[in-house]
GROMACS .gro file of C-alpha atoms in nm:
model
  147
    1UNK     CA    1   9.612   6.708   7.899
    2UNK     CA    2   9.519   6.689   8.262
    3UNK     CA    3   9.798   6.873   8.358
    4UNK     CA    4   9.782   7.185   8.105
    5UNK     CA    5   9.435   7.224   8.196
    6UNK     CA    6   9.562   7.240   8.552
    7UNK     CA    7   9.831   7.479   8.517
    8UNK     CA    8   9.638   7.696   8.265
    9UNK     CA    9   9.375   7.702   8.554
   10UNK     CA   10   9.634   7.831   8.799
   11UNK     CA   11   9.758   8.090   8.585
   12UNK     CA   12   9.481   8.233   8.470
   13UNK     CA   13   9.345   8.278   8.874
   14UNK     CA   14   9.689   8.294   9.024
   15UNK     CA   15   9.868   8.545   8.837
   16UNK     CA   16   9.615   8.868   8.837
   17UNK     CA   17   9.669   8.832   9.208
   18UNK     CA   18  10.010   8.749   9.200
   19UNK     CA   19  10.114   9.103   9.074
   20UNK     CA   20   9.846   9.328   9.225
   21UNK     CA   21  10.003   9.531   9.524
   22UNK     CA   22   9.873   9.515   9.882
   23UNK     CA   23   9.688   9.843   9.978
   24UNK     CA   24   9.670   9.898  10.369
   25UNK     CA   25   9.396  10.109  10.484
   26UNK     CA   26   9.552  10.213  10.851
   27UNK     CA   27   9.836  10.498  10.768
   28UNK     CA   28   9.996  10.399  11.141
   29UNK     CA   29  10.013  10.024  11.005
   30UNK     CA   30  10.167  10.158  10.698
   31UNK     CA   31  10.434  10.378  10.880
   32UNK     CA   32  10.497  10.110  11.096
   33UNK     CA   33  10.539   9.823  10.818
   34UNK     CA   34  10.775  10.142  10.575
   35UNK     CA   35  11.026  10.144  10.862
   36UNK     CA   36  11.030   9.821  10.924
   37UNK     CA   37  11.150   9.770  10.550
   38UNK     CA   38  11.304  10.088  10.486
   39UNK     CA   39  11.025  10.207  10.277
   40UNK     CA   40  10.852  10.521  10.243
   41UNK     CA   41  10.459  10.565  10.270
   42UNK     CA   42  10.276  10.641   9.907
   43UNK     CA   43   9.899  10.739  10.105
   44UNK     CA   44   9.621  10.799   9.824
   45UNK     CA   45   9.344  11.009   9.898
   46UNK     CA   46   9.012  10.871   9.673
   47UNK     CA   47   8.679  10.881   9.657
   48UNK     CA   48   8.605  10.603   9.378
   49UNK     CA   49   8.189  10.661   9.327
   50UNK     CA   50   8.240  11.036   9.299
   51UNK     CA   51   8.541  11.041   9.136
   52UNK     CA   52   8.618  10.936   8.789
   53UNK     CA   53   9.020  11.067   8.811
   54UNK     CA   54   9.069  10.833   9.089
   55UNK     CA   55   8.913  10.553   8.908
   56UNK     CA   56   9.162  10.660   8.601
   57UNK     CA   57   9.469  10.710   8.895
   58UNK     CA   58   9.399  10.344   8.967
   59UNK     CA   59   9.356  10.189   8.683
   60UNK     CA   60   9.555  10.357   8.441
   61UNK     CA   61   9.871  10.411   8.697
   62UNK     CA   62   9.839  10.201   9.023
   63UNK     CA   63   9.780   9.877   8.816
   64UNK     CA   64  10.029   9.956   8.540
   65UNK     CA   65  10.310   9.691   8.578
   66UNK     CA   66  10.554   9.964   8.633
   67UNK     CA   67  10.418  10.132   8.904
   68UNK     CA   68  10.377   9.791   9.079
   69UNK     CA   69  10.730   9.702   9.012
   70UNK     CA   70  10.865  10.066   9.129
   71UNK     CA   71  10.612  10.069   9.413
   72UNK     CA   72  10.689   9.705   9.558
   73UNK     CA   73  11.051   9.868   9.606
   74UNK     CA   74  10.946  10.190   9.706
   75UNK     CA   75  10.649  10.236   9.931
   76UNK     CA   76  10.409  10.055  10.151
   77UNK     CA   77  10.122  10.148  10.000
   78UNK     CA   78   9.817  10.326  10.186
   79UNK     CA   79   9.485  10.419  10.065
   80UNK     CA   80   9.243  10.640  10.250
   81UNK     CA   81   8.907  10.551  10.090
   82UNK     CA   82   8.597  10.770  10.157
   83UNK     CA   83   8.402  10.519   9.911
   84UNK     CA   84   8.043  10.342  10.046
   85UNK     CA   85   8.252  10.053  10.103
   86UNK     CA   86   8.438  10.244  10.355
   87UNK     CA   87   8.143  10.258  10.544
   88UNK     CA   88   8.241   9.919  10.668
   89UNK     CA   89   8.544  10.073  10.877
   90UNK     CA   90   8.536  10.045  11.254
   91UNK     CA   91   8.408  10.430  11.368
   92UNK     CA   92   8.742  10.461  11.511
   93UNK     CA   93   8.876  10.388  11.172
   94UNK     CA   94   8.671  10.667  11.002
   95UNK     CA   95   8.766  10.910  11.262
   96UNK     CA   96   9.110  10.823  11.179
   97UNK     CA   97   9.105  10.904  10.854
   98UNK     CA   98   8.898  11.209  10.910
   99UNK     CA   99   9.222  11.333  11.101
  100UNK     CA  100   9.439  11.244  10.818
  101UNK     CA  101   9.290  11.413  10.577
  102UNK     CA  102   9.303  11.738  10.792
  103UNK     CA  103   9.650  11.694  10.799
  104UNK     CA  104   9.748  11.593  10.472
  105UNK     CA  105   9.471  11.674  10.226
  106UNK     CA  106   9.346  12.009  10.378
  107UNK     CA  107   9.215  12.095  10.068
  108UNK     CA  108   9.015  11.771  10.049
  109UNK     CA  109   9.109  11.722   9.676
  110UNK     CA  110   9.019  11.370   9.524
  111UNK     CA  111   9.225  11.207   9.358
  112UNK     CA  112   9.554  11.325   9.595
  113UNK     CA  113   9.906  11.138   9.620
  114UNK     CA  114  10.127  11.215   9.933
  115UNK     CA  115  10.478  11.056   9.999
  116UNK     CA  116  10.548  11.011  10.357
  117UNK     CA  117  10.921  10.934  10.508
  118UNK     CA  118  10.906  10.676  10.823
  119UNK     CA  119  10.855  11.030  11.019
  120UNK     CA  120  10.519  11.074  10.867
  121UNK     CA  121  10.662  11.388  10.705
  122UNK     CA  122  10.558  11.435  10.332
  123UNK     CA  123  10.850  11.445  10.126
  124UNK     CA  124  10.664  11.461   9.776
  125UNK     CA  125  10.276  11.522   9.659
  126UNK     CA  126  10.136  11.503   9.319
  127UNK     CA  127   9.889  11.709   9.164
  128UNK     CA  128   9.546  11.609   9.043
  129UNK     CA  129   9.603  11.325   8.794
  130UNK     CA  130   9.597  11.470   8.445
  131UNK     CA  131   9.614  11.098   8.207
  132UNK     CA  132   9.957  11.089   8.267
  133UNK     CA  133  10.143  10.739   8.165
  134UNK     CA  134  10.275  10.517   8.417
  135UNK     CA  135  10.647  10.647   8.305
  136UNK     CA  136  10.515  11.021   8.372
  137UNK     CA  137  10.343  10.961   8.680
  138UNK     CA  138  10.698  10.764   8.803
  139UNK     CA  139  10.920  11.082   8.707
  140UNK     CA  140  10.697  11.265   8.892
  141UNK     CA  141  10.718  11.064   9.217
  142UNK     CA  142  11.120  11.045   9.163
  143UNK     CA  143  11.172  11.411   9.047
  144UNK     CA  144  10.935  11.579   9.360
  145UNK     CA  145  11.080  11.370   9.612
  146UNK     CA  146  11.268  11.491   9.914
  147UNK     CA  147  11.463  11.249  10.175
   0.00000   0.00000   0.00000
């Protein structure tokens, strides 16, 4: 009984974090860590308190188990976060991803998906998240993409 109680503890902590994805928050870690496994860069542009499409984005797509599946093969995942919480970055951090976003979210729309190649050229975007499912938001990644 000992033991069931045991590995139904394990489980039940082990397995939510088992199959969550690893977000980086440095794009020039992410590049680095994409060509190192022959990966492309998926950087998401969010702004969680202000911003109820990129709550949706992530909960509805980024924690589907297909995304996670297709992503884990796919991308190093990066997320530029403009949330209170990203208040904790080092300043040279924030001015970082101040520069990113002039470069790849001139627009400064929240929620925004870029695909980067090893290059740090974009090779796909999507457009503002619009409750698409997890197999909709995939064709879209696949179908946009360029090499």
């Amino acid at each position: 009984m000992t033991t069931r109680l045991f590995i139904l503890a394990f489980l039940w902590i082990c397995v939510p974090t088992c199959t969550a994805q690893q977000w980086q928050n440095d794009l020039q870690v992410g590049l680095k860590e994409a060509a190192q496994q022959n990966k492309k860069v998926l950087l998401f542009f969010s702004v969680p308190e202000r911003c109820d499409a990129c709550n949706k984005l992530e909960r509805n797509i980024f924690r589907s188990p297909e995304f996670i599946e297709f992503a884990s093969e796919n991308y190093v995942l990066v997320k530029i976060d403009f949330s209170y919480e990203a208040e904790e970055l080092s300043k040279d951090q924030l001015e970082k991803n101040l520069l990113i976003v002039e470069k790849y979210n001139k627009d400064g729309f929240f929620p925004h998906v870029v695909v980067l190649n090893k290059d740090a050229k974009i090779t796909n975007k999507v457009g503002v998240y619009t409750r698409e499912t997890p197999q909709q938001y995939l064709s879209l990644l696949r179908n946009n993409s360029k090499s």
